[in-house]
XYZ file of C-alpha atoms in Angstrom:
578
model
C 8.579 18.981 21.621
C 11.406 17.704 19.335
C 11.096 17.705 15.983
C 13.449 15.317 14.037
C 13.512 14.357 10.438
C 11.388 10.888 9.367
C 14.331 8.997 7.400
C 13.265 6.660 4.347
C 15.431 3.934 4.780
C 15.595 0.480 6.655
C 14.834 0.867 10.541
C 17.341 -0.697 12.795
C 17.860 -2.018 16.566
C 21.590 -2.120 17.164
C 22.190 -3.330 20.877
C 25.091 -2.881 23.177
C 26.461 -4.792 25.759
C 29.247 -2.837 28.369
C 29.575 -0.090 25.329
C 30.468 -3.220 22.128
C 27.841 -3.662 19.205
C 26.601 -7.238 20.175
C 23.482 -7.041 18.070
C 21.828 -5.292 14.906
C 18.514 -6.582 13.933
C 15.969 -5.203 11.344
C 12.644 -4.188 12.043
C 10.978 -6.599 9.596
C 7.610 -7.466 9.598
C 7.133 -5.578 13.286
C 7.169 -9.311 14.450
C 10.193 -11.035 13.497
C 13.427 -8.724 11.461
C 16.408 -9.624 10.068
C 19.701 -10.456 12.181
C 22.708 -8.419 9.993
C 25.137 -7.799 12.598
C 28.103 -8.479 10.463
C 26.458 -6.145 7.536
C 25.721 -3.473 9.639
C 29.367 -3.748 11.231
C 30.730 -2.535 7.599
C 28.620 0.982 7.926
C 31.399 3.964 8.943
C 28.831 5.660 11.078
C 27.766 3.200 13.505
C 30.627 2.878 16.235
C 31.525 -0.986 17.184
C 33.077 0.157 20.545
C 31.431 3.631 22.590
C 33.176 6.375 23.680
C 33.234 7.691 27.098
C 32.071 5.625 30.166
C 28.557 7.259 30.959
C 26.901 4.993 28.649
C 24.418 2.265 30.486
C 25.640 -0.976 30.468
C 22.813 -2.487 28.391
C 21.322 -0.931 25.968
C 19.444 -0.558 22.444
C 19.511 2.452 20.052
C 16.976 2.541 16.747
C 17.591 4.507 13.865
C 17.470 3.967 10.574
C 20.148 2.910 7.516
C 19.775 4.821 4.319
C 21.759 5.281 0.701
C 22.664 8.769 0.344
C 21.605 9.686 -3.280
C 24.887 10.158 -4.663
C 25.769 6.617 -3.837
C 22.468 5.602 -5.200
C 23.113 6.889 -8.651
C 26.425 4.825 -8.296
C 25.211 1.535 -7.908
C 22.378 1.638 -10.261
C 24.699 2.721 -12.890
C 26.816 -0.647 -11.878
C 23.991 -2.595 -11.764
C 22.706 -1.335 -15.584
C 26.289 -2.011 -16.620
C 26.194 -5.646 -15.940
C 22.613 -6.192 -17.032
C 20.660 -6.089 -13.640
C 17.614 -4.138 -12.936
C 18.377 -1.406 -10.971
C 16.763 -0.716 -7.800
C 13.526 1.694 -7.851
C 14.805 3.900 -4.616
C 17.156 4.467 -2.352
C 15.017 2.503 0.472
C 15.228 -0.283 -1.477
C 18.656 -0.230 -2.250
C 19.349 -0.287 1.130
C 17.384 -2.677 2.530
C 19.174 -5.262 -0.211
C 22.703 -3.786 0.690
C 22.241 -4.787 4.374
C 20.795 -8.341 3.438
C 23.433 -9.296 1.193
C 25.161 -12.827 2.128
C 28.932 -11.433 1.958
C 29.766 -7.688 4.353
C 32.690 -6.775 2.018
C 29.872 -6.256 -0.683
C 27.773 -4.502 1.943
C 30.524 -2.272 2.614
C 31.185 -1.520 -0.762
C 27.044 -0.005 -0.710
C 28.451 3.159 1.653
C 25.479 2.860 3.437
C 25.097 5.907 6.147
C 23.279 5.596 9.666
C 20.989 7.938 12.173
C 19.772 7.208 14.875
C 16.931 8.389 17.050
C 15.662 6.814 19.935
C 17.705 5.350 23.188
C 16.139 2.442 25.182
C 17.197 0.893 27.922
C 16.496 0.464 31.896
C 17.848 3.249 34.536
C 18.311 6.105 32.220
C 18.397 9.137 34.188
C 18.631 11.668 31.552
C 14.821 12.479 31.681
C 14.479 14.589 28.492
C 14.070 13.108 24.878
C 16.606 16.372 23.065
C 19.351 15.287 25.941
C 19.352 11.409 25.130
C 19.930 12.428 21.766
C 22.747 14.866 22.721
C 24.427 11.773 25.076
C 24.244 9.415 22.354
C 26.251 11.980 20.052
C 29.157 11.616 22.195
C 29.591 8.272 22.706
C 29.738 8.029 18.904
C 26.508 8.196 17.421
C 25.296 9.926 14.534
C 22.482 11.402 15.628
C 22.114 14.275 12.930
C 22.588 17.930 13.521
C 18.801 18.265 12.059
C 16.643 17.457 15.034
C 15.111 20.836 17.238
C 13.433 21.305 20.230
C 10.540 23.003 19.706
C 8.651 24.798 22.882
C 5.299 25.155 21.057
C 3.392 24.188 18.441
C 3.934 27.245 16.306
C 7.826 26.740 16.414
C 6.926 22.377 15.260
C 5.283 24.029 12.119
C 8.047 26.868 11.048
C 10.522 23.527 11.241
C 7.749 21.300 9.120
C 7.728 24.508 7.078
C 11.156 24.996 6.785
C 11.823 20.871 5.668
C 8.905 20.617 3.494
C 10.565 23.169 1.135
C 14.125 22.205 1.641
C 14.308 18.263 1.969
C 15.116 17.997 -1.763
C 18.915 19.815 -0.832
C 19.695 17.016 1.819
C 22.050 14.018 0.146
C 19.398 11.382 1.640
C 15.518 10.869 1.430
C 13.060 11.828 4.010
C 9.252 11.826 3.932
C 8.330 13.658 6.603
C 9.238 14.764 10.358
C 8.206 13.549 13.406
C 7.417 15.018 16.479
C 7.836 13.699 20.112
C 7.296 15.040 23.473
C 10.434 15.879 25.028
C 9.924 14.800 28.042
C 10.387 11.068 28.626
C 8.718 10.668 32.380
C 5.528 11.472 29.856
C 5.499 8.642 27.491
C 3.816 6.018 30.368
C 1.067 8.485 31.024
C 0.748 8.991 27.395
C 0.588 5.631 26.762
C 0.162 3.946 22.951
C -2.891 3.160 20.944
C -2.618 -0.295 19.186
C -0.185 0.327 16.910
C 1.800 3.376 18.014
C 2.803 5.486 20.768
C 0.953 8.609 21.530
C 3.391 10.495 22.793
C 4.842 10.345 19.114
C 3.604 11.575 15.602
C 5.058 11.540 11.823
C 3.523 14.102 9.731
C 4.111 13.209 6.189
C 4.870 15.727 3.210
C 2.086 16.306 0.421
C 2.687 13.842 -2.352
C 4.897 16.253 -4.957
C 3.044 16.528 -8.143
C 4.668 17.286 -12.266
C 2.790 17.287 -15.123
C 4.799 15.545 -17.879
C 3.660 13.489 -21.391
C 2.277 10.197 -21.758
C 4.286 8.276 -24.301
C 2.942 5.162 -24.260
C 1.394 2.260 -22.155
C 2.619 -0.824 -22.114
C 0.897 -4.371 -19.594
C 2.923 -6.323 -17.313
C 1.746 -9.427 -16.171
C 1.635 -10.384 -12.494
C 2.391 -14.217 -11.082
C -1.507 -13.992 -10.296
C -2.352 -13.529 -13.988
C -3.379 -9.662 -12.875
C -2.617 -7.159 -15.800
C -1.537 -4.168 -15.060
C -1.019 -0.945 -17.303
C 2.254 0.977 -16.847
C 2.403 4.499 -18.778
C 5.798 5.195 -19.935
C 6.404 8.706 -19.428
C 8.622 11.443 -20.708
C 11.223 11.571 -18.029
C 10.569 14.031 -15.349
C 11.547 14.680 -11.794
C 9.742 13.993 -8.609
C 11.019 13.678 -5.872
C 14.653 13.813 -6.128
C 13.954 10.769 -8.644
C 14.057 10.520 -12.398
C 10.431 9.092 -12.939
C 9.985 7.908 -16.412
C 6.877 5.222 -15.498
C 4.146 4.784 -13.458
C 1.070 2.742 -12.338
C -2.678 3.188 -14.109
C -3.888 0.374 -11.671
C -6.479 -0.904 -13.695
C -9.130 -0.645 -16.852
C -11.427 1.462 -14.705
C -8.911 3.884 -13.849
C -7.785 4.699 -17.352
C -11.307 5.117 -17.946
C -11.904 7.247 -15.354
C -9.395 9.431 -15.936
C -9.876 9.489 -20.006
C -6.012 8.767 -20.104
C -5.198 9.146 -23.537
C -1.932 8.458 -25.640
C -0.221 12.210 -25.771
C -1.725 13.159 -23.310
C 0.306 15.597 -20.712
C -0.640 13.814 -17.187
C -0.005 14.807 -13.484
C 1.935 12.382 -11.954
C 2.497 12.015 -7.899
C 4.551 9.406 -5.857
C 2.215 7.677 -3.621
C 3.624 7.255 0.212
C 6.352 8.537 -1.836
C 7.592 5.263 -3.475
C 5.526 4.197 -6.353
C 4.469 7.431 -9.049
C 1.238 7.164 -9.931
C -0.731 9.075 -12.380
C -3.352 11.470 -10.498
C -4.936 13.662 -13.478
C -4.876 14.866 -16.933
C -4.090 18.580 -18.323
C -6.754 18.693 -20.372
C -5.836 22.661 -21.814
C -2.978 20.806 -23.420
C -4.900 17.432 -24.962
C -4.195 17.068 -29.069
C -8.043 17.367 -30.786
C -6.745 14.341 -32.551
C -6.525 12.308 -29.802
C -8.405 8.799 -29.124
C -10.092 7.114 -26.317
C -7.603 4.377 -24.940
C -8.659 0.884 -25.774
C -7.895 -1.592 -23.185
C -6.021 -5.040 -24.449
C -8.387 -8.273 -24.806
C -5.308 -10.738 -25.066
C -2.005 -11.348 -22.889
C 0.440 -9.421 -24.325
C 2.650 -12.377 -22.487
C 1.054 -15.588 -24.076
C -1.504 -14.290 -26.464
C -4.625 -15.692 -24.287
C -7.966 -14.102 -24.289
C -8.193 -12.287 -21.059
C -11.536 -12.318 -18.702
C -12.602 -10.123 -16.144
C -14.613 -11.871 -13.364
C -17.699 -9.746 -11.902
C -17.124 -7.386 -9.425
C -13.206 -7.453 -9.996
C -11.750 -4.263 -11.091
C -8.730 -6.306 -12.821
C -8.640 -8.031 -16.314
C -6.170 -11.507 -15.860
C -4.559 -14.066 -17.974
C -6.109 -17.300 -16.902
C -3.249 -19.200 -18.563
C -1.682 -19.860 -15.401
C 0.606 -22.840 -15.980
C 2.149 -21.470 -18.921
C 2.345 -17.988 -19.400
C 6.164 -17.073 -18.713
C 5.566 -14.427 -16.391
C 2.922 -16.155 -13.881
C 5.237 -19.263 -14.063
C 8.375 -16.810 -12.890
C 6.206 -15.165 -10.585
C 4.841 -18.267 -8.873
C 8.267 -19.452 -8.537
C 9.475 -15.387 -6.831
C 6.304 -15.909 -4.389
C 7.363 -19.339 -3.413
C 10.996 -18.537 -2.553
C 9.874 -15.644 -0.795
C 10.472 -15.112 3.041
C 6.448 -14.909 4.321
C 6.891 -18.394 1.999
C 9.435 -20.748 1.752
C 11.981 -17.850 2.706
C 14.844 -19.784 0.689
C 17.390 -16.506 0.677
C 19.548 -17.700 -1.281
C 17.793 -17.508 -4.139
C 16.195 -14.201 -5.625
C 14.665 -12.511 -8.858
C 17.461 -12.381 -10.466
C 18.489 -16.184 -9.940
C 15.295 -17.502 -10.419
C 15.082 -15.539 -14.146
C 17.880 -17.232 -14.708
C 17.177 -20.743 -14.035
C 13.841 -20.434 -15.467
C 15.595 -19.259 -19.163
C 17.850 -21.974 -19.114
C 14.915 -24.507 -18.759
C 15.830 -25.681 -15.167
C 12.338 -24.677 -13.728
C 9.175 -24.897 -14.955
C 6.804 -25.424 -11.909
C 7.757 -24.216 -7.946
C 8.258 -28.668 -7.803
C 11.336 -28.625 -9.745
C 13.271 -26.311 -7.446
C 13.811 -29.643 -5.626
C 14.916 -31.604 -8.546
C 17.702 -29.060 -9.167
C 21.469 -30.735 -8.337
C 24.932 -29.226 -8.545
C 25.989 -30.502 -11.524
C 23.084 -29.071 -13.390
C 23.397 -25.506 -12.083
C 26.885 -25.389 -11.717
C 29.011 -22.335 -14.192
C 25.307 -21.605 -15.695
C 25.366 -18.949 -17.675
C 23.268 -15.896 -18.993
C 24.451 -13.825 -21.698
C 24.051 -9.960 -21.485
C 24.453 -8.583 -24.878
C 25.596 -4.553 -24.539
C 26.523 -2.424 -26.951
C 28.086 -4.319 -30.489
C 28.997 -7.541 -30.102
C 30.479 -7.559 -27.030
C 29.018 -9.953 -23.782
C 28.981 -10.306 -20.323
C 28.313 -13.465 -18.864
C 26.677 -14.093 -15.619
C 27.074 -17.349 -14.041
C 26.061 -19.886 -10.949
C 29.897 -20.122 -8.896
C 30.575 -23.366 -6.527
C 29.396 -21.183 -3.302
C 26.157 -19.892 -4.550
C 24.959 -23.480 -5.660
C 25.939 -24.911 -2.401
C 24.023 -21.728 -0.862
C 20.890 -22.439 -3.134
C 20.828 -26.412 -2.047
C 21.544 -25.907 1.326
C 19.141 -23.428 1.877
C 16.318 -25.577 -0.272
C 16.897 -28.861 2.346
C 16.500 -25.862 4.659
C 12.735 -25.011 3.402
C 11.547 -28.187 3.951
C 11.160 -27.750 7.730
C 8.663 -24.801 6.790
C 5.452 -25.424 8.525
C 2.126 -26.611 6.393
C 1.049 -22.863 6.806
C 3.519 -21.263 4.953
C 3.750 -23.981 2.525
C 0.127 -23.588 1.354
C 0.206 -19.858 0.923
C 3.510 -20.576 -1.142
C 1.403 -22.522 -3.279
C 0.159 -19.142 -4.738
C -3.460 -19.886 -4.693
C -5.633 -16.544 -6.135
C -6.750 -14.912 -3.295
C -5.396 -17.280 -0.564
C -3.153 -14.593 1.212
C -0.749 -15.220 4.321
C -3.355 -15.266 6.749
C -6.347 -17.386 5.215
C -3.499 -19.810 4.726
C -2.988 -20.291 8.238
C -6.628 -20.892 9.003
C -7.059 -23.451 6.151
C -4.354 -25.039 7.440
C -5.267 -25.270 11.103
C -9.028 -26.343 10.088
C -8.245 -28.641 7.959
C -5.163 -30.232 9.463
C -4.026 -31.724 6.059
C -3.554 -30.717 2.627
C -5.491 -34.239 1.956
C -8.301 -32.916 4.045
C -8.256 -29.333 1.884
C -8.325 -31.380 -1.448
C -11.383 -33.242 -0.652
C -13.010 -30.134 0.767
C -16.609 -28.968 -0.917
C -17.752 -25.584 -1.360
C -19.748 -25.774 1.846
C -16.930 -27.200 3.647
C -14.402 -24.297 3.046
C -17.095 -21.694 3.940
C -17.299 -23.025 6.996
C -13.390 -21.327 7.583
C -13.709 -17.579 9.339
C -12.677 -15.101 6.717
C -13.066 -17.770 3.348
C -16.128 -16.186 1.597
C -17.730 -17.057 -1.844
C -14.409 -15.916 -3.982
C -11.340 -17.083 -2.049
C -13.765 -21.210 -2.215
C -14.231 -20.777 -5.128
C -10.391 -20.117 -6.113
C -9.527 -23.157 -4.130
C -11.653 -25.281 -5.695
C -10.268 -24.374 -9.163
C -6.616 -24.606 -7.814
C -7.127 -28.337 -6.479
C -10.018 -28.725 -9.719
C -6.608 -28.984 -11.997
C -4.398 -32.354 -12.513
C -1.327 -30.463 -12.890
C -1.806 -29.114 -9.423
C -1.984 -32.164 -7.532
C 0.614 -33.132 -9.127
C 2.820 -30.328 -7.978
C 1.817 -30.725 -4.600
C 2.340 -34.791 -4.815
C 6.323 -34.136 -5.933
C 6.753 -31.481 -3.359
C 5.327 -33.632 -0.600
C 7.666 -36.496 -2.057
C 10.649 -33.836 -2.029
C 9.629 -33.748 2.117
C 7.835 -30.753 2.571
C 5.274 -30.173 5.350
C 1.583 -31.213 4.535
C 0.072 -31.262 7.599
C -0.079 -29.669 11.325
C 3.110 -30.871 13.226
C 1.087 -32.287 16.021
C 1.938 -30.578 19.886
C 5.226 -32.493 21.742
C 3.738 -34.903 24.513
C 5.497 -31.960 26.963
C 2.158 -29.980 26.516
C -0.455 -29.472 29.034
C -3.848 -30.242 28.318
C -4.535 -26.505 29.570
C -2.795 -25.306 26.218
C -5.719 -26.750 24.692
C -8.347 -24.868 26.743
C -9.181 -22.231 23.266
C -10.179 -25.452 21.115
C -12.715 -25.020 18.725
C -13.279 -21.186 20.166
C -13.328 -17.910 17.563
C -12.258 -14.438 19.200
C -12.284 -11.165 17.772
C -9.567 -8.802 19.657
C -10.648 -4.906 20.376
C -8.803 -2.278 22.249
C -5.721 -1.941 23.495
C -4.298 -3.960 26.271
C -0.630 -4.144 28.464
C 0.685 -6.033 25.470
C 0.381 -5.587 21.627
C -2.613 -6.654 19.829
C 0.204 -9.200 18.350
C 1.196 -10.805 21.288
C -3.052 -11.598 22.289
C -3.878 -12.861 19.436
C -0.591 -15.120 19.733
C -1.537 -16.503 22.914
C -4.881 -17.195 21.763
C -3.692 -19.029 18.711
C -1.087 -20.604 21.334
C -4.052 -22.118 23.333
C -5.311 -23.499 20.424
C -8.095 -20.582 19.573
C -9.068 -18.438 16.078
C -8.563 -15.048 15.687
C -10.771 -13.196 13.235
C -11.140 -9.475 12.360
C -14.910 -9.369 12.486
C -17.871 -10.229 15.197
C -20.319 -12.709 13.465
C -22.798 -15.567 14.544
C -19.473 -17.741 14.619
C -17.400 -15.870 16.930
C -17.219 -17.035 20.698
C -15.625 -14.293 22.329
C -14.272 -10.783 22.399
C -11.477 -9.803 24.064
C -11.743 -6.493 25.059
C -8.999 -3.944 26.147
C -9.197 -0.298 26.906
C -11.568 1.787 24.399
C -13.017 -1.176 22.582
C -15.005 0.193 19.407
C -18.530 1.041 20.396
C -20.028 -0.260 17.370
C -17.796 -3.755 17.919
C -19.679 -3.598 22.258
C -23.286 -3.080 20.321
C -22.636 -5.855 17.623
C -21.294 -8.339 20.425
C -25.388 -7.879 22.464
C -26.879 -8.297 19.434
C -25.454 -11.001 18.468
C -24.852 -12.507 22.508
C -21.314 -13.115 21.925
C -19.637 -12.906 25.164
C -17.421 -9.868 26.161
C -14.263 -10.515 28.704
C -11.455 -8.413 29.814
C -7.956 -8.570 29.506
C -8.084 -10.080 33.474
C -10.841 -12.801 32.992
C -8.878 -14.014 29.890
C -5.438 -14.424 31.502
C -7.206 -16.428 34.625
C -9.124 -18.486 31.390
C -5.593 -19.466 30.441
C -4.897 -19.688 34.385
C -1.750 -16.984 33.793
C -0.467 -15.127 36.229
C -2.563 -11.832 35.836
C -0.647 -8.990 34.141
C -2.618 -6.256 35.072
């Protein structure tokens, strides 16, 4: 085995053509990443030009980018000094580094790089620890911290060894993962759905401190969702200072019997957000009170409600509490959205104080002269100020890249909208059933529950969103501004067989020569649904190797027909990949 540390940063794909950096994309979604050549080009540790000449002539090598700590603690500091927010964690810090518009600002981030896998065709250097050696010297940093391992009691004296030590190395890790050495192994191995098997990460138990709970305060999300933060005396975890962290929800502080005073254990779950796990009841005051959850927005004042069967109180002033309104706006820009880059949190906050935005519509009313040398005012210590304000380039960015948005498919558009409970993916399939955002207005209860996956709460929610005058509205101005309403109809280049899934719902189980991904694309391709459970409405299953058995007994009862990978690429008359 090798045994190598699991990095918590931003994985990368840098690709080489004849030994030159051509190519650095981010893993993103797992579907479509980020292209940040000319960021990643600023990082010391990441040679533009191999050494050597053994190197294959076309390759790829992942890794992954973090912020040591040290440099961390440096830019937060910056950022507090100028009034910004700082980042919550390394990982995030340097996942906004790398995406930043201009590389000298990248390159001021000292970002570091290690990388940990080699892929590419004709490799003849059959074992995993080797590759990694190779890459070394043609310039790679491939860390001095990966072992090979020739049994499973030497894997656990190295998980051993890290779990007690990773708090003394300048970067964050959460865990180590383990591979098979040899590479002529990996095909027989094979992958399950979503990973390989002849790889595994084993993650490090969440660190736990018990520190004092100083107060709560609610924040309010873009949704309307309240959720209680506990401000904590400051404490570290994790190589972090943690002075918050999440209570989730009314039930949870009653669970627990959280308590003002209280000394609390406090863990980082998946070792990002802390999160409060306990309370030390040895050391609770006898004076102490049972917490009493808020009844009104501590935004806007309104009565909250709490509908049945939600864990979650909400604001249901929507249109005019100040943080839904800036929230709404942060979900619309964002990239599963409207993915208009150029604008962010911070620029957003800003427009929305000066009175430039009050709905996501107005974005498209915004014009250079009105933006142009706007200011905020950061007050610091005294009376001296700091002002913050829009220059000639970043307008022209943020109108460009607006114009840009409006060739955003109906899809994307209509989860932008923000809808309660209307996620990425029900999005699509209101979209594609209804065709038109006319056709979803006009919609009936009975109508939208006739969409896989939209059940009595996500109708419902739709029918309160489109109930409203002021929402119609929006959507009116933003179709007027030229954004997409309604499914661009297939070029007259299309065969009739790319309609052949029409009207069909599939549920995909197993594992096949592609990704799960890539089937359910070319079933949405050929016009079909996808949808995560078998019911009277699905059509087919596609199944792959090791199909669930309780998905093979569902699809008899039910007669819902069952075809392999094969039948379904001579459905789609494909050549057969298998």
């Amino acid at each position: 085995y090798v045994c190598e540390l699991k990095y918590d940063g931003l994985a990368i794909g840098l690709h080489y053509v004849d030994g030159v950096l051509t190519q650095a994309i981010t893993r993103g979604d797992g579907v479509q990443g980020d292209e940040v050549t000319d960021n990643v080009k600023t990082i010391r540790t990441i040679p533009l030009h191999l050494q050597g000449t053994n190197y294959p002539s076309d390759f790829e090598m992942r890794g992954e980018i973090v912020l040591p700590h040290s440099e961390f603690e440096k830019l937060n500091l910056q950022r507090e000094d100028i009034g910004e927010m700082p980042f919550a964690n390394p990982r995030n810090a340097a996942s906004g580094s790398l995406k930043l518009q201009d590389s000298k600002e990248t390159a001021k981030r000292n970002l570091d790089c290690f990388l940990y896998f080699l892929i590419g065709e004709n490799i003849a250097i059959e074992s995993h620890y080797e590759r990694l050696h190779a890459a070394a010297s043609w310039g790679f940093q491939t860390g001095e911290y990966a072992q090979k391992c020739k049994d499973i009691k030497e894997v656990m004296t190295y998980i051993n060894y890290w779990a007690k030590e990773r708090n003394t190395l300048p970067f964050d890790i959460d865990g180590i993962v383990i591979k098979v050495d040899q590479v002529a192994l990996w095909d027989t191995l094979g992958f399950t759905a979503k990973s390989p098997r002849w790889a595994i990460a084993y993650k490090f138990k969440a660190e736990r401190q018990c520190t004092q709970l100083l107060s709560i305060h609610f924040q309010v999300g873009r949704t309307g969702a309240i959720t209680p933060v506990a401000n904590l005396e400051a404490v570290q975890l994790g190589g972090t200072t943690v002075k918050r962290a999440s209570l989730h929800n009314a039930d949870v502080i009653e669970k627990l019997d959280v308590r003002l005073g209280d000394f609390v254990f406090v863990e980082k779950g998946g070792e990002i957000i802390p999160k409060i796990v306990g309370v030390d009841l040895s050391q609770r005051a006898n004076s102490s009170e049972v917490f009493s959850f808020i009844s009104n927005c501590p935004e806007c004042g309104t009565a909250l409600v709490r509908q049945e069967g939600e864990a979650g109180y909400y604001c249901p002033n929507e249109d005019t509490c100040p943080p839904q309104i800036k929230g709404k706006l942060e979900h619309f820009i964002s990239r599963k959205a409207m993915n208009i880059d150029s604008l962010g949190e911070g620029k957003i906050e800003m427009l929305f104080d000066n009175g430039k935005l009050h709905t996501i519509a107005d974005l498209y009313d915004l014009q250079y002269n009105q933006i142009i040398n706007l200011e905020k005012i950061i007050n610091e210590e005294d009376e001296k100020q700091k002002k913050l304000s829009f220059k000639a380039k970043t307008v022209e960015n943020i109108l460009q890249a607006l114009e840009k948005s409006k060739t955003v498919g109906f899809e994307r558009v209509l989860f932008a909208l923000g809808i309660r409970f209307v996620g990425e993916t029900t999005a699509k399939l209101l979209a594609r059933h209804f065709e038109n955002i006319d056709n979803l207005i006009a919609a009936d209860k009975e109508a939208l529950l006739e969409v896989n996956e939209v059940g009595e709460k996500i109708a419902d929610s739709i029918l309160a969103y489109f109930s409203k005058e002021s929402h119609k509205q929006i959507v009116e101005k933003l179709r007027k501004a030229g954004l997409q309403f309604e499914i661009q109809k297939r070029g007259e280049d299309i065969n009739e067989a790319d309609l052949i899934l029409k009207s069909t719902t599939w549920v995909v189980s197993g594992t096949f020569t592609q990704s799960r991904d890539e089937m359910k694309a070319l079933i949405e391709r050929y016009g079909g649904k996808n949808t995560s459970s078998i019911s009277t409405k699905t059509n087919y299953i596609l199944a792959g190797e090791k199909m669930g058995p309780e998905k093979a007994k569902k699809a008899k009862e039910l007669g819902v027909s069952v075809i392999s990978e094969r039948e379904f690429y001579e459905m789609l008359k494909l050549p057969t990949k298998i």
